[in-house]
Amino acid sequence: QQQVKQSPQSLIVQKGGISIINCAYENTAFDYFPWYQQFPGKGPALLIAIRPDVSEKKEGRFTISFNKSAKQFSLHIMDSQPGDSATYFCAASMVTSNTGKLIFGQGTTLQVKP
Amino acid sequence: ETGVTQTPRHLVMGMTNKKSLKCEQHLGHNAMYWYKQSAKKPLELMFVYSLEERVENNSVPSRFSPECPNSSHLFLHLHTLQPEDSALYLCASSHRPGDEQFFGPGTRLTVL
């Protein structure tokens, strides 16, 4: 019940296209859903995050869509660029937890072709 | 130095060696974390410290021993490791547990 399932494992998109990565969770107590971006040789960096009181959050070309009833959330990257090529991780946690424990998905390697 | 730094960046050790990984955060945060990142697996939380007190030990084998002498420094002491412990070990920090976590670049560990 602590798992977060992420798909696809890898994704190839043409420059200018839309990249979509999906995640699903089981634990309804989760109330914080961040997405992290990781470039080779670097640690993950927070990209965008959402809480379950909204169904969508947009920051620039990055949008999270959240479906509470389906227990699913997704990352959409509009107008994908070669510089977006990286590994993306979804995660979930309980904000009220005294540990801030993040449960991560397995990651999606995105390649944007020029 | 800014953000979260980790040393060494790469480490090769034998199964009988003892080594330590170091993490330092320059963000004034009060919570620090150790994660293990293995190929084809999700990042796994190992330990969480809040105000230098360990608040989470995620069923980590005793051959991994964390130490948090102050809120800016976190160590991971390693001894008698196994080849399957080879991975990228990431340190992170946040203002408080549950706040946005900032990651270091990691230490790539290889156990021979």
Coordinates of C-alpha atoms in Angstrom, one line a residue:
Chain A
Q1 CA 0.0 0.0 0.0
Q2 CA 3.1 2.2 0.3
Q3 CA 4.0 1.8 -3.4
V4 CA 3.8 4.4 -6.1
K5 CA 3.7 2.9 -9.6
Q6 CA 5.1 5.0 -12.5
S7 CA 4.9 4.5 -16.2
P8 CA 6.3 4.4 -18.8
Q9 CA 9.8 3.4 -17.8
S10 CA 11.2 5.2 -20.8
L11 CA 9.8 7.8 -23.3
I12 CA 11.0 9.2 -26.5
V13 CA 9.4 12.4 -27.8
Q14 CA 10.1 14.8 -30.7
K15 CA 11.0 18.4 -30.0
G16 CA 7.8 20.4 -29.6
G17 CA 5.7 17.4 -28.6
I18 CA 3.9 16.6 -25.4
S19 CA 5.5 14.3 -22.8
I20 CA 3.2 12.5 -20.4
I21 CA 4.2 10.4 -17.4
N22 CA 1.7 8.7 -15.2
C23 CA 1.7 7.6 -11.6
A24 CA -0.7 5.7 -9.4
Y25 CA -0.9 5.2 -5.6
E26 CA -2.9 3.2 -3.1
N27 CA -2.5 4.9 0.2
T28 CA -5.3 7.5 0.5
A29 CA -3.5 9.2 3.4
F30 CA -1.0 10.6 0.9
D31 CA -1.5 14.3 0.6
Y32 CA 1.6 15.7 -1.2
F33 CA 2.6 14.7 -4.7
P34 CA 5.9 16.1 -6.0
W35 CA 7.7 15.5 -9.3
Y36 CA 11.5 15.4 -9.3
Q37 CA 13.8 15.8 -12.3
Q38 CA 17.3 14.2 -12.3
F39 CA 20.1 14.9 -14.8
P40 CA 23.0 12.4 -15.1
G41 CA 25.6 13.0 -12.3
K42 CA 23.2 15.2 -10.3
G43 CA 20.7 14.6 -7.5
P44 CA 17.0 14.9 -8.1
A45 CA 15.6 18.4 -8.0
L46 CA 12.0 19.4 -7.3
L47 CA 10.2 20.3 -10.5
I48 CA 6.6 20.8 -9.4
A49 CA 4.3 19.5 -6.7
I50 CA 0.5 19.3 -6.0
R51 CA -1.8 18.7 -3.0
P52 CA -5.1 16.8 -3.4
D53 CA -7.3 19.9 -3.0
V54 CA -6.7 20.9 -6.6
S55 CA -7.0 18.9 -9.8
E56 CA -4.4 20.7 -11.8
K57 CA -1.3 22.8 -11.3
K58 CA 0.7 24.5 -14.0
E59 CA 4.1 26.0 -13.9
G60 CA 5.4 27.2 -17.3
R61 CA 5.5 24.2 -19.6
F62 CA 5.0 21.7 -16.8
T63 CA 1.5 20.7 -15.6
I64 CA 0.4 18.1 -13.0
S65 CA -3.0 16.6 -13.4
F66 CA -4.5 15.0 -10.3
N67 CA -7.4 12.5 -10.1
K68 CA -8.2 11.9 -6.5
S69 CA -11.0 9.3 -7.1
A70 CA -8.7 7.3 -9.4
K71 CA -5.7 7.8 -7.2
Q72 CA -3.6 8.8 -10.2
F73 CA -1.6 11.8 -11.1
S74 CA 0.4 12.7 -14.2
L75 CA 3.1 15.1 -15.4
H76 CA 2.6 16.8 -18.8
I77 CA 5.5 18.6 -20.4
M78 CA 4.3 20.8 -23.2
D79 CA 6.5 21.9 -26.1
S80 CA 9.2 19.4 -25.0
Q81 CA 12.8 20.5 -25.5
P82 CA 16.1 18.5 -25.8
G83 CA 17.1 20.2 -22.5
D84 CA 14.2 18.3 -20.8
S85 CA 15.9 15.0 -21.5
A86 CA 16.3 13.6 -18.0
T87 CA 14.9 11.0 -15.6
Y88 CA 11.6 12.0 -13.9
F89 CA 10.4 10.6 -10.6
C90 CA 6.9 11.0 -9.1
A91 CA 6.6 10.7 -5.3
A92 CA 4.0 10.8 -2.6
S93 CA 4.1 11.5 1.1
M94 CA 2.0 12.5 4.1
V95 CA 2.7 16.1 5.0
T96 CA 1.7 15.5 8.6
S97 CA 4.2 12.7 9.0
N98 CA 7.0 13.6 11.4
T99 CA 9.6 12.1 9.0
G100 CA 8.7 13.7 5.6
K101 CA 9.1 10.2 4.1
L102 CA 8.8 10.3 0.3
I103 CA 7.7 7.2 -1.5
F104 CA 9.1 7.4 -5.0
G105 CA 8.0 5.8 -8.3
Q106 CA 10.6 3.9 -10.3
G107 CA 11.4 6.8 -12.7
T108 CA 10.9 7.6 -16.3
T109 CA 13.8 8.3 -18.6
L110 CA 12.7 10.9 -21.1
Q111 CA 14.6 11.6 -24.4
V112 CA 13.5 14.6 -26.5
K113 CA 14.8 14.3 -30.0
P114 CA 15.8 17.5 -31.8
Chain B
E1 CA 29.7 26.1 -1.4
T2 CA 26.0 26.3 -1.7
G3 CA 23.1 23.8 -1.4
V4 CA 23.9 20.2 -0.4
T5 CA 27.3 18.8 -1.0
Q6 CA 28.5 15.2 -0.7
T7 CA 32.0 13.7 -0.5
P8 CA 33.4 11.6 -1.9
R9 CA 31.6 11.6 -5.3
H10 CA 32.9 8.1 -6.1
L11 CA 34.0 5.3 -3.8
V12 CA 35.2 1.8 -4.4
M13 CA 35.6 -0.4 -1.4
G14 CA 36.1 -4.1 -0.6
M15 CA 33.7 -6.0 1.5
T16 CA 36.0 -5.9 4.6
N17 CA 36.7 -2.1 4.4
K18 CA 35.3 0.6 6.6
K19 CA 34.5 3.9 5.0
S20 CA 32.3 7.0 5.6
L21 CA 30.2 9.2 3.3
K22 CA 29.8 12.8 4.2
C23 CA 27.0 15.2 3.5
E24 CA 26.9 18.9 4.3
Q25 CA 24.0 21.3 3.8
H26 CA 24.5 25.1 3.6
L27 CA 20.7 25.9 3.6
G28 CA 20.1 26.3 7.3
H29 CA 17.8 23.3 7.3
N30 CA 16.9 21.2 10.3
A31 CA 16.1 17.8 8.7
M32 CA 18.5 15.6 6.7
Y33 CA 18.0 12.3 4.9
W34 CA 19.9 9.4 3.4
Y35 CA 18.5 7.7 0.3
K36 CA 19.8 4.7 -1.8
Q37 CA 19.3 4.8 -5.5
S38 CA 19.8 1.5 -7.4
A39 CA 19.4 0.9 -11.1
K40 CA 15.8 0.0 -12.1
K41 CA 14.5 0.6 -8.5
P42 CA 12.8 3.5 -6.8
L43 CA 14.8 5.8 -4.5
E44 CA 14.7 4.2 -1.1
L45 CA 14.7 6.3 2.1
M46 CA 17.2 4.9 4.6
F47 CA 17.3 7.4 7.5
V48 CA 15.8 10.7 8.5
Y49 CA 17.2 13.1 11.1
S50 CA 15.3 16.0 12.5
L51 CA 17.2 18.4 14.8
E52 CA 20.0 15.9 15.0
E53 CA 17.7 13.2 16.3
R54 CA 17.0 10.1 14.2
V55 CA 13.3 9.9 13.5
E56 CA 13.2 7.2 10.8
N57 CA 15.2 4.0 10.2
N58 CA 13.7 2.3 7.2
S59 CA 14.7 -1.2 8.1
V60 CA 18.3 -0.6 7.0
P61 CA 20.9 -3.3 7.8
S62 CA 23.3 -2.5 10.7
R63 CA 26.3 -2.4 8.3
F64 CA 25.0 1.1 7.5
S65 CA 25.4 3.4 10.5
P66 CA 24.3 7.1 10.3
E67 CA 25.6 9.9 12.4
C68 CA 24.3 13.5 12.6
P69 CA 26.7 15.5 14.8
N70 CA 24.9 18.8 14.0
S71 CA 22.1 20.1 11.8
S72 CA 24.5 20.9 8.9
H73 CA 26.4 17.6 8.7
L74 CA 25.3 14.0 8.1
F75 CA 27.5 10.9 7.8
L76 CA 26.9 7.4 6.7
H77 CA 29.5 4.9 8.1
L78 CA 29.9 1.8 6.1
H79 CA 31.4 -1.6 7.2
T80 CA 31.3 -5.1 5.9
L81 CA 29.2 -4.2 2.9
Q82 CA 28.0 -6.6 0.2
P83 CA 28.2 -6.2 -3.6
E84 CA 24.5 -5.6 -3.7
D85 CA 25.0 -2.4 -1.6
S86 CA 26.6 -0.9 -4.7
A87 CA 24.4 2.1 -5.6
L88 CA 24.2 5.9 -5.6
Y89 CA 23.8 7.2 -2.1
L90 CA 21.9 10.5 -2.0
C91 CA 21.7 13.0 0.9
A92 CA 18.9 15.5 1.1
S93 CA 17.8 18.2 3.5
S94 CA 14.7 20.2 4.2
H95 CA 13.7 23.0 6.5
R96 CA 11.5 20.6 8.5
P97 CA 10.4 17.0 7.8
G98 CA 7.6 17.2 5.2
D99 CA 9.0 20.3 3.5
E100 CA 10.6 20.4 0.1
Q101 CA 13.7 18.2 0.0
F102 CA 16.9 19.5 -1.6
F103 CA 19.3 16.7 -2.8
G104 CA 23.0 16.5 -3.1
P105 CA 24.8 15.1 -6.2
G106 CA 25.3 11.7 -4.5
T107 CA 28.2 9.3 -3.9
R108 CA 28.5 6.5 -6.4
L109 CA 29.5 3.5 -4.3
T110 CA 31.0 0.3 -5.7
V111 CA 31.5 -2.7 -3.4
L112 CA 33.9 -5.3 -4.8

